């Protein structure tokens, strides 16, 4: 009777057989289990084959078996207890326990990814160094900048000299606009065309039929003279009466040189009073 009980005990399927049967029932491969549990494939193969001497220390082996059991739907506690009993008489070589791999190599970063990360770091360092050198290099030749500013006025002189040249060809009606109240007198060959005070903002247009119009202004700075759409230069210095200023477009665009005579201006009130008289 005892022999039959022993035979029955030995006839019980091993933990490895039970794990394999459960895996096959779920139509899973060992590779599927390795991917789910992160257990090296060779350890799973040794678990199913019952090759305990090829496995790490019992503590790790039982942990592997429990993870395997969870993946295939078996009771992990029961599998762990049965495996502990099943491995009770097995002796382990201490040297083999050092070969245990705590994680599947698939979990580690691939070499190409590590090399790519190192390359990216080196590239960033090189680029940052280049940018720093580029940012620092312009600071040294910054001294010549004053030379450029010193020569800048010289470049504007030809422009100021030649600016009136194209304006001499300006054509169109001559218009006098009072920036502020201004007394003016416009004559043509001794005939007075207009005499009086132009209120601020008021405009007087010189007749285009005038052959040699002349202007006398009590306050030249109070007038803006236009030839068509072009603005003519000031007709005389501020604070002086401008007399005999030619109102021909060509003469106006030449500037104050067109004025034949300038005399000191009386105070503004007398000019206005004379206008009123």
mmCIF file with all atom_site columns, C-alpha atoms in Angstrom, residues 54-142:
data_model
loop_
_atom_site.group_PDB
_atom_site.id
_atom_site.type_symbol
_atom_site.label_atom_id
_atom_site.label_alt_id
_atom_site.label_comp_id
_atom_site.label_asym_id
_atom_site.label_entity_id
_atom_site.label_seq_id
_atom_site.pdbx_PDB_ins_code
_atom_site.Cartn_x
_atom_site.Cartn_y
_atom_site.Cartn_z
_atom_site.occupancy
_atom_site.B_iso_or_equiv
_atom_site.pdbx_formal_charge
_atom_site.auth_seq_id
_atom_site.auth_comp_id
_atom_site.auth_asym_id
_atom_site.auth_atom_id
_atom_site.pdbx_PDB_model_num
ATOM 1  C CA . UNK A 1 54  ? 20.987 25.450 -14.091 1.00 0.00 ? 54  UNK A CA 1
ATOM 2  C CA . UNK A 1 55  ? 18.858 28.026 -12.311 1.00 0.00 ? 55  UNK A CA 1
ATOM 3  C CA . UNK A 1 56  ? 19.944 30.728 -9.833  1.00 0.00 ? 56  UNK A CA 1
ATOM 4  C CA . UNK A 1 57  ? 19.502 30.417 -6.079  1.00 0.00 ? 57  UNK A CA 1
ATOM 5  C CA . UNK A 1 58  ? 16.180 28.926 -4.854  1.00 0.00 ? 58  UNK A CA 1
ATOM 6  C CA . UNK A 1 59  ? 14.862 32.316 -3.787  1.00 0.00 ? 59  UNK A CA 1
ATOM 7  C CA . UNK A 1 60  ? 15.143 33.666 -7.341  1.00 0.00 ? 60  UNK A CA 1
ATOM 8  C CA . UNK A 1 61  ? 13.938 30.424 -8.904  1.00 0.00 ? 61  UNK A CA 1
ATOM 9  C CA . UNK A 1 62  ? 10.786 30.390 -6.763  1.00 0.00 ? 62  UNK A CA 1
ATOM 10 C CA . UNK A 1 63  ? 10.205 34.037 -7.642  1.00 0.00 ? 63  UNK A CA 1
ATOM 11 C CA . UNK A 1 64  ? 10.485 33.165 -11.343 1.00 0.00 ? 64  UNK A CA 1
ATOM 12 C CA . UNK A 1 65  ? 8.002  30.328 -10.927 1.00 0.00 ? 65  UNK A CA 1
ATOM 13 C CA . UNK A 1 66  ? 5.481  32.571 -9.158  1.00 0.00 ? 66  UNK A CA 1
ATOM 14 C CA . UNK A 1 67  ? 5.701  35.178 -11.930 1.00 0.00 ? 67  UNK A CA 1
ATOM 15 C CA . UNK A 1 68  ? 5.293  32.430 -14.528 1.00 0.00 ? 68  UNK A CA 1
ATOM 16 C CA . UNK A 1 69  ? 2.242  31.092 -12.639 1.00 0.00 ? 69  UNK A CA 1
ATOM 17 C CA . UNK A 1 70  ? 0.616  34.529 -12.580 1.00 0.00 ? 70  UNK A CA 1
ATOM 18 C CA . UNK A 1 71  ? 1.149  34.901 -16.306 1.00 0.00 ? 71  UNK A CA 1
ATOM 19 C CA . UNK A 1 72  ? -0.655 31.622 -17.102 1.00 0.00 ? 72  UNK A CA 1
ATOM 20 C CA . UNK A 1 73  ? -3.426 31.926 -14.498 1.00 0.00 ? 73  UNK A CA 1
ATOM 21 C CA . UNK A 1 74  ? -2.147 29.501 -11.811 1.00 0.00 ? 74  UNK A CA 1
ATOM 22 C CA . UNK A 1 75  ? -2.053 30.107 -8.073  1.00 0.00 ? 75  UNK A CA 1
ATOM 23 C CA . UNK A 1 76  ? 1.353  31.683 -7.517  1.00 0.00 ? 76  UNK A CA 1
ATOM 24 C CA . UNK A 1 77  ? 1.426  30.826 -3.813  1.00 0.00 ? 77  UNK A CA 1
ATOM 25 C CA . UNK A 1 78  ? 0.639  27.173 -4.470  1.00 0.00 ? 78  UNK A CA 1
ATOM 26 C CA . UNK A 1 79  ? 3.232  26.963 -7.221  1.00 0.00 ? 79  UNK A CA 1
ATOM 27 C CA . UNK A 1 80  ? 5.839  28.542 -4.956  1.00 0.00 ? 80  UNK A CA 1
ATOM 28 C CA . UNK A 1 81  ? 5.153  26.105 -2.099  1.00 0.00 ? 81  UNK A CA 1
ATOM 29 C CA . UNK A 1 82  ? 5.163  23.072 -4.407  1.00 0.00 ? 82  UNK A CA 1
ATOM 30 C CA . UNK A 1 83  ? 8.392  24.170 -6.052  1.00 0.00 ? 83  UNK A CA 1
ATOM 31 C CA . UNK A 1 84  ? 10.023 24.733 -2.659  1.00 0.00 ? 84  UNK A CA 1
ATOM 32 C CA . UNK A 1 85  ? 9.132  21.125 -1.694  1.00 0.00 ? 85  UNK A CA 1
ATOM 33 C CA . UNK A 1 86  ? 10.214 19.847 -5.075  1.00 0.00 ? 86  UNK A CA 1
ATOM 34 C CA . UNK A 1 87  ? 13.585 21.537 -4.792  1.00 0.00 ? 87  UNK A CA 1
ATOM 35 C CA . UNK A 1 88  ? 14.158 20.538 -1.182  1.00 0.00 ? 88  UNK A CA 1
ATOM 36 C CA . UNK A 1 89  ? 16.774 17.927 -1.887  1.00 0.00 ? 89  UNK A CA 1
ATOM 37 C CA . UNK A 1 90  ? 18.693 19.740 -4.541  1.00 0.00 ? 90  UNK A CA 1
ATOM 38 C CA . UNK A 1 91  ? 22.138 21.109 -3.770  1.00 0.00 ? 91  UNK A CA 1
ATOM 39 C CA . UNK A 1 92  ? 23.291 24.266 -5.506  1.00 0.00 ? 92  UNK A CA 1
ATOM 40 C CA . UNK A 1 93  ? 26.718 25.257 -6.480  1.00 0.00 ? 93  UNK A CA 1
ATOM 41 C CA . UNK A 1 94  ? 27.423 28.619 -4.893  1.00 0.00 ? 94  UNK A CA 1
ATOM 42 C CA . UNK A 1 95  ? 29.365 29.671 -7.968  1.00 0.00 ? 95  UNK A CA 1
ATOM 43 C CA . UNK A 1 96  ? 26.293 29.261 -10.161 1.00 0.00 ? 96  UNK A CA 1
ATOM 44 C CA . UNK A 1 97  ? 24.198 31.592 -8.068  1.00 0.00 ? 97  UNK A CA 1
ATOM 45 C CA . UNK A 1 98  ? 26.479 34.437 -9.120  1.00 0.00 ? 98  UNK A CA 1
ATOM 46 C CA . UNK A 1 99  ? 25.465 33.931 -12.756 1.00 0.00 ? 99  UNK A CA 1
ATOM 47 C CA . UNK A 1 100 ? 21.939 35.119 -12.027 1.00 0.00 ? 100 UNK A CA 1
ATOM 48 C CA . UNK A 1 101 ? 20.754 37.891 -14.309 1.00 0.00 ? 101 UNK A CA 1
ATOM 49 C CA . UNK A 1 102 ? 18.329 40.125 -12.432 1.00 0.00 ? 102 UNK A CA 1
ATOM 50 C CA . UNK A 1 103 ? 16.632 41.376 -15.553 1.00 0.00 ? 103 UNK A CA 1
ATOM 51 C CA . UNK A 1 104 ? 15.986 40.413 -19.116 1.00 0.00 ? 104 UNK A CA 1
ATOM 52 C CA . UNK A 1 105 ? 18.532 41.984 -21.469 1.00 0.00 ? 105 UNK A CA 1
ATOM 53 C CA . UNK A 1 106 ? 15.574 43.235 -23.439 1.00 0.00 ? 106 UNK A CA 1
ATOM 54 C CA . UNK A 1 107 ? 14.939 45.680 -20.604 1.00 0.00 ? 107 UNK A CA 1
ATOM 55 C CA . UNK A 1 108 ? 18.376 47.247 -20.947 1.00 0.00 ? 108 UNK A CA 1
ATOM 56 C CA . UNK A 1 109 ? 18.951 50.131 -23.326 1.00 0.00 ? 109 UNK A CA 1
ATOM 57 C CA . UNK A 1 110 ? 20.140 48.936 -26.750 1.00 0.00 ? 110 UNK A CA 1
ATOM 58 C CA . UNK A 1 111 ? 23.739 49.710 -27.585 1.00 0.00 ? 111 UNK A CA 1
ATOM 59 C CA . UNK A 1 112 ? 22.743 51.783 -30.603 1.00 0.00 ? 112 UNK A CA 1
ATOM 60 C CA . UNK A 1 113 ? 20.551 53.931 -28.384 1.00 0.00 ? 113 UNK A CA 1
ATOM 61 C CA . UNK A 1 114 ? 23.368 54.448 -25.871 1.00 0.00 ? 114 UNK A CA 1
ATOM 62 C CA . UNK A 1 115 ? 25.802 55.368 -28.649 1.00 0.00 ? 115 UNK A CA 1
ATOM 63 C CA . UNK A 1 116 ? 23.243 57.729 -30.188 1.00 0.00 ? 116 UNK A CA 1
ATOM 64 C CA . UNK A 1 117 ? 22.743 59.473 -26.842 1.00 0.00 ? 117 UNK A CA 1
ATOM 65 C CA . UNK A 1 118 ? 26.515 59.882 -26.398 1.00 0.00 ? 118 UNK A CA 1
ATOM 66 C CA . UNK A 1 119 ? 26.830 61.236 -29.932 1.00 0.00 ? 119 UNK A CA 1
ATOM 67 C CA . UNK A 1 120 ? 24.004 63.707 -29.323 1.00 0.00 ? 120 UNK A CA 1
ATOM 68 C CA . UNK A 1 121 ? 25.675 64.959 -26.135 1.00 0.00 ? 121 UNK A CA 1
ATOM 69 C CA . UNK A 1 122 ? 28.979 65.452 -27.944 1.00 0.00 ? 122 UNK A CA 1
ATOM 70 C CA . UNK A 1 123 ? 27.213 67.303 -30.755 1.00 0.00 ? 123 UNK A CA 1
ATOM 71 C CA . UNK A 1 124 ? 25.472 69.615 -28.294 1.00 0.00 ? 124 UNK A CA 1
ATOM 72 C CA . UNK A 1 125 ? 28.785 70.383 -26.562 1.00 0.00 ? 125 UNK A CA 1
ATOM 73 C CA . UNK A 1 126 ? 30.459 71.162 -29.904 1.00 0.00 ? 126 UNK A CA 1
ATOM 74 C CA . UNK A 1 127 ? 27.603 73.415 -31.044 1.00 0.00 ? 127 UNK A CA 1
ATOM 75 C CA . UNK A 1 128 ? 27.492 75.289 -27.720 1.00 0.00 ? 128 UNK A CA 1
ATOM 76 C CA . UNK A 1 129 ? 31.272 75.817 -27.854 1.00 0.00 ? 129 UNK A CA 1
ATOM 77 C CA . UNK A 1 130 ? 31.039 77.137 -31.398 1.00 0.00 ? 130 UNK A CA 1
ATOM 78 C CA . UNK A 1 131 ? 28.200 79.509 -30.486 1.00 0.00 ? 131 UNK A CA 1
ATOM 79 C CA . UNK A 1 132 ? 30.107 80.823 -27.468 1.00 0.00 ? 132 UNK A CA 1
ATOM 80 C CA . UNK A 1 133 ? 33.201 81.470 -29.587 1.00 0.00 ? 133 UNK A CA 1
ATOM 81 C CA . UNK A 1 134 ? 31.106 83.186 -32.237 1.00 0.00 ? 134 UNK A CA 1
ATOM 82 C CA . UNK A 1 135 ? 29.412 85.377 -29.606 1.00 0.00 ? 135 UNK A CA 1
ATOM 83 C CA . UNK A 1 136 ? 32.747 86.411 -28.140 1.00 0.00 ? 136 UNK A CA 1
ATOM 84 C CA . UNK A 1 137 ? 34.628 87.074 -31.386 1.00 0.00 ? 137 UNK A CA 1
ATOM 85 C CA . UNK A 1 138 ? 32.620 90.160 -32.513 1.00 0.00 ? 138 UNK A CA 1
ATOM 86 C CA . UNK A 1 139 ? 33.408 91.910 -29.221 1.00 0.00 ? 139 UNK A CA 1
ATOM 87 C CA . UNK A 1 140 ? 37.073 92.393 -30.184 1.00 0.00 ? 140 UNK A CA 1
ATOM 88 C CA . UNK A 1 141 ? 36.655 94.232 -33.521 1.00 0.00 ? 141 UNK A CA 1
ATOM 89 C CA . UNK A 1 142 ? 33.965 96.433 -31.987 1.00 0.00 ? 142 UNK A CA 1
#
